[in-house]
């Protein structure tokens, strides 16, 4: 498991025009090569009247399935520059199709490279990009005298509280970055004078975007 990685939460569409040619970039998060290929076919059907539907995808945390296509453009002028943007931004589990409607003016090798690269960048800007971090759900059980200190530690360290239950005891589920788990457990033990009982409930990935917490199995 990667400790953290960037990916797409919600895909978007970006567009640019270069010498009357339209370049439309559609970005989609994908979890498998089959999903990526199905997305590419979907875009080819949607933009069936376009001159080119060039694509790139990278699936897997070791980039096991990474492919790109010029779709009839001169070799190396579309797919590879699109891939270079994905690799440069270090984004995983993503597919991008750039659709070109030819405007009647040849762009040349350099112009094509700039247009396809620029289109992917526009598509990414229109998408919601997140950084997934490896995390641990830490279940904390304490009495009511310890709850204030635990909430203070969580707030200070910007640790999301996923769930809470108040009975004769208080149970909190804290979402802790994996590498901070030991330090957080130590801080809670010291802050509550050992009154809090803790257990690691499960491991997952999480991301925080615009103040909202998202959790993922992978």
Short mmCIF file of C-alpha atoms in Angstrom, two decimals:
data_model
loop_
_atom_site.label_atom_id
_atom_site.label_comp_id
_atom_site.label_asym_id
_atom_site.label_seq_id
_atom_site.Cartn_x
_atom_site.Cartn_y
_atom_site.Cartn_z
CA UNK A 1 0.00 0.00 0.00
CA UNK A 2 1.19 3.47 -0.83
CA UNK A 3 1.22 5.75 2.19
CA UNK A 4 -0.55 8.37 0.09
CA UNK A 5 -1.40 9.05 -3.54
CA UNK A 6 -3.31 11.52 -5.71
CA UNK A 7 -6.35 10.48 -7.69
CA UNK A 8 -9.60 11.84 -9.12
CA UNK A 9 -12.65 12.08 -6.87
CA UNK A 10 -14.92 13.46 -9.61
CA UNK A 11 -13.98 13.75 -13.27
CA UNK A 12 -14.54 16.88 -15.31
CA UNK A 13 -14.36 18.23 -18.84
CA UNK A 14 -11.98 20.91 -20.07
CA UNK A 15 -11.58 22.42 -23.51
CA UNK A 16 -9.22 24.58 -25.52
CA UNK A 17 -9.09 25.83 -29.09
CA UNK A 18 -5.90 25.94 -31.13
CA UNK A 19 -6.02 27.38 -34.66
CA UNK A 20 -9.71 26.52 -35.00
CA UNK A 21 -9.25 22.93 -33.79
CA UNK A 22 -11.27 22.08 -30.66
CA UNK A 23 -9.68 19.83 -28.05
CA UNK A 24 -12.10 18.45 -25.46
CA UNK A 25 -10.58 16.57 -22.51
CA UNK A 26 -12.83 14.27 -20.48
CA UNK A 27 -11.40 12.94 -17.20
CA UNK A 28 -12.75 9.90 -15.35
CA UNK A 29 -11.62 8.02 -12.21
CA UNK A 30 -11.16 4.28 -12.95
CA UNK A 31 -10.39 1.28 -10.76
CA UNK A 32 -9.63 -1.32 -13.47
CA UNK A 33 -8.37 -1.57 -17.04
CA UNK A 34 -11.82 -2.85 -18.10
CA UNK A 35 -13.39 0.28 -16.65
CA UNK A 36 -10.87 2.46 -18.49
CA UNK A 37 -11.51 0.71 -21.83
CA UNK A 38 -15.28 0.98 -21.38
CA UNK A 39 -14.91 4.71 -20.73
CA UNK A 40 -12.81 5.15 -23.88
CA UNK A 41 -15.47 3.36 -25.96
CA UNK A 42 -18.14 5.54 -24.37
CA UNK A 43 -16.29 8.69 -25.44
CA UNK A 44 -15.73 7.36 -28.96
CA UNK A 45 -19.48 6.79 -29.32
CA UNK A 46 -20.31 10.19 -27.84
CA UNK A 47 -17.86 12.00 -30.12
CA UNK A 48 -18.29 9.69 -33.10
CA UNK A 49 -17.99 12.57 -35.58
CA UNK A 50 -14.64 13.82 -34.26
CA UNK A 51 -11.38 13.39 -36.19
CA UNK A 52 -9.50 11.87 -33.22
CA UNK A 53 -10.24 10.47 -29.75
CA UNK A 54 -6.81 10.11 -28.17
CA UNK A 55 -6.53 8.59 -24.73
CA UNK A 56 -4.40 7.76 -21.74
CA UNK A 57 -5.06 5.73 -18.63
CA UNK A 58 -3.07 4.60 -15.62
CA UNK A 59 -4.55 1.99 -13.30
CA UNK A 60 -3.02 0.44 -10.18
CA UNK A 61 -0.83 1.81 -7.42
CA UNK A 62 2.20 0.41 -9.23
CA UNK A 63 0.81 1.71 -12.55
CA UNK A 64 0.29 -1.91 -13.64
CA UNK A 65 -1.99 -0.91 -16.51
CA UNK A 66 -0.76 2.24 -18.20
CA UNK A 67 -1.52 2.85 -21.88
CA UNK A 68 -1.85 5.75 -24.29
CA UNK A 69 -2.93 6.17 -27.91
CA UNK A 70 -2.40 8.79 -30.63
CA UNK A 71 -5.54 7.55 -32.46
CA UNK A 72 -4.24 8.53 -35.88
CA UNK A 73 -2.32 11.67 -34.92
CA UNK A 74 1.40 11.66 -35.82
CA UNK A 75 3.29 9.27 -33.57
CA UNK A 76 4.21 10.75 -30.19
CA UNK A 77 2.17 13.96 -30.57
CA UNK A 78 -0.90 13.07 -28.48
CA UNK A 79 -0.91 9.96 -26.26
CA UNK A 80 2.60 10.31 -24.88
CA UNK A 81 2.28 14.04 -24.07
CA UNK A 82 -1.04 13.25 -22.36
CA UNK A 83 0.67 10.51 -20.33
CA UNK A 84 3.47 12.89 -19.40
CA UNK A 85 0.91 15.22 -17.80
CA UNK A 86 -0.61 12.38 -15.76
CA UNK A 87 2.82 11.21 -14.62
CA UNK A 88 3.99 14.76 -13.96
CA UNK A 89 0.94 15.43 -11.77
CA UNK A 90 1.51 12.01 -10.14
CA UNK A 91 -2.15 11.00 -10.46
CA UNK A 92 -3.24 7.36 -10.19
CA UNK A 93 -6.34 5.43 -11.31
CA UNK A 94 -7.35 7.92 -13.97
CA UNK A 95 -8.37 7.86 -17.63
CA UNK A 96 -8.50 10.82 -20.00
CA UNK A 97 -9.84 11.03 -23.53
CA UNK A 98 -9.00 14.12 -25.60
CA UNK A 99 -11.36 14.58 -28.53
CA UNK A 100 -10.20 16.70 -31.47
CA UNK A 101 -12.45 18.40 -33.96
CA UNK A 102 -10.13 19.41 -36.78
CA UNK A 103 -10.29 23.08 -37.70
CA UNK A 104 -8.63 22.84 -41.10
CA UNK A 105 -5.22 24.20 -40.08
CA UNK A 106 -2.28 21.86 -39.45
CA UNK A 107 -0.66 22.48 -36.07
CA UNK A 108 2.67 20.74 -36.59
CA UNK A 109 4.34 18.39 -34.12
CA UNK A 110 5.03 21.01 -31.46
CA UNK A 111 1.55 22.50 -31.74
CA UNK A 112 -0.10 19.11 -31.31
CA UNK A 113 2.01 18.27 -28.27
CA UNK A 114 1.11 21.60 -26.63
CA UNK A 115 -2.58 21.24 -27.49
CA UNK A 116 -2.99 17.71 -26.17
CA UNK A 117 -0.96 18.44 -23.03
CA UNK A 118 -2.87 21.65 -22.45
CA UNK A 119 -6.22 19.93 -22.92
CA UNK A 120 -5.40 17.32 -20.27
CA UNK A 121 -4.37 20.09 -17.87
CA UNK A 122 -7.69 21.86 -18.51
CA UNK A 123 -9.55 18.61 -17.87
CA UNK A 124 -7.74 18.07 -14.58
CA UNK A 125 -8.46 21.65 -13.52
CA UNK A 126 -12.16 20.96 -14.10
CA UNK A 127 -11.98 17.79 -11.97
CA UNK A 128 -11.87 17.29 -8.21
CA UNK A 129 -8.42 15.94 -7.34
CA UNK A 130 -7.76 14.46 -3.92
CA UNK A 131 -4.83 13.01 -2.04
CA UNK A 132 -5.71 9.69 -0.44
CA UNK A 133 -3.78 8.92 2.74
CA UNK A 134 -3.42 5.62 4.49
CA UNK A 135 -5.29 5.79 7.78
CA UNK A 136 -6.34 3.81 10.84
CA UNK A 137 -9.74 3.95 12.50
CA UNK A 138 -8.90 4.17 16.19
CA UNK A 139 -11.74 3.24 18.53
CA UNK A 140 -11.44 5.08 21.83
CA UNK A 141 -13.56 4.31 24.89
CA UNK A 142 -13.38 6.62 27.89
CA UNK A 143 -15.41 8.05 30.74
CA UNK A 144 -17.00 11.48 30.54
CA UNK A 145 -14.09 13.18 32.29
CA UNK A 146 -11.75 12.25 29.43
CA UNK A 147 -13.90 13.26 26.48
CA UNK A 148 -12.91 16.94 26.47
CA UNK A 149 -9.21 16.14 26.31
CA UNK A 150 -9.67 13.63 23.48
CA UNK A 151 -11.72 16.12 21.47
CA UNK A 152 -9.01 18.74 22.06
CA UNK A 153 -6.29 16.37 20.80
CA UNK A 154 -8.38 15.48 17.75
CA UNK A 155 -8.98 19.15 16.95
CA UNK A 156 -5.35 20.13 17.48
CA UNK A 157 -4.08 17.35 15.19
CA UNK A 158 -6.93 17.84 12.66
CA UNK A 159 -8.12 14.24 13.16
CA UNK A 160 -11.69 13.60 11.92
CA UNK A 161 -14.15 12.00 14.36
CA UNK A 162 -16.10 9.49 12.27
CA UNK A 163 -18.57 8.36 14.90
CA UNK A 164 -19.47 8.84 18.56
CA UNK A 165 -21.70 7.00 21.02
CA UNK A 166 -22.67 8.26 24.46
CA UNK A 167 -23.91 5.69 27.00
CA UNK A 168 -22.46 5.11 30.46
CA UNK A 169 -19.14 5.48 28.62
CA UNK A 170 -18.14 7.48 25.55
CA UNK A 171 -16.96 5.77 22.35
CA UNK A 172 -15.26 7.76 19.61
CA UNK A 173 -13.96 6.55 16.25
CA UNK A 174 -10.99 8.67 15.20
CA UNK A 175 -9.57 8.60 11.67
CA UNK A 176 -5.83 8.84 12.21
CA UNK A 177 -3.11 9.06 9.51
CA UNK A 178 -1.30 5.71 9.68
CA UNK A 179 2.10 7.16 10.52
CA UNK A 180 0.64 9.20 13.40
CA UNK A 181 -1.25 6.38 15.13
CA UNK A 182 1.33 5.65 17.82
CA UNK A 183 1.83 9.33 18.62
CA UNK A 184 -1.94 9.91 18.89
CA UNK A 185 -2.39 6.89 21.16
CA UNK A 186 0.39 8.17 23.40
CA UNK A 187 -1.12 11.67 23.53
CA UNK A 188 -4.55 10.27 24.47
CA UNK A 189 -3.08 7.99 27.14
CA UNK A 190 -1.19 10.89 28.70
CA UNK A 191 -4.08 13.35 28.30
CA UNK A 192 -6.57 11.07 30.04
CA UNK A 193 -4.11 9.72 32.63
CA UNK A 194 -4.56 6.24 31.18
CA UNK A 195 -8.36 6.18 31.54
CA UNK A 196 -8.99 5.74 27.80
CA UNK A 197 -9.04 2.29 26.22
CA UNK A 198 -8.04 2.15 22.55
CA UNK A 199 -8.02 -0.40 19.74
CA UNK A 200 -7.18 -0.23 16.05
CA UNK A 201 -10.48 -1.05 14.38
CA UNK A 202 -9.57 -1.12 10.67
CA UNK A 203 -7.29 0.35 8.02
CA UNK A 204 -8.45 2.37 5.04
CA UNK A 205 -7.62 5.34 2.83
CA UNK A 206 -9.10 8.74 3.43
CA UNK A 207 -9.02 12.24 1.98
CA UNK A 208 -10.14 15.66 3.14
CA UNK A 209 -11.40 18.13 0.54
CA UNK A 210 -13.02 21.49 1.31
CA UNK A 211 -13.48 20.43 4.92
CA UNK A 212 -15.28 17.20 4.00
CA UNK A 213 -13.81 13.77 4.86
CA UNK A 214 -14.06 10.88 2.39
CA UNK A 215 -13.12 7.26 3.20
CA UNK A 216 -12.15 4.49 0.77
CA UNK A 217 -11.30 0.79 0.95
CA UNK A 218 -8.33 1.35 -1.37
#
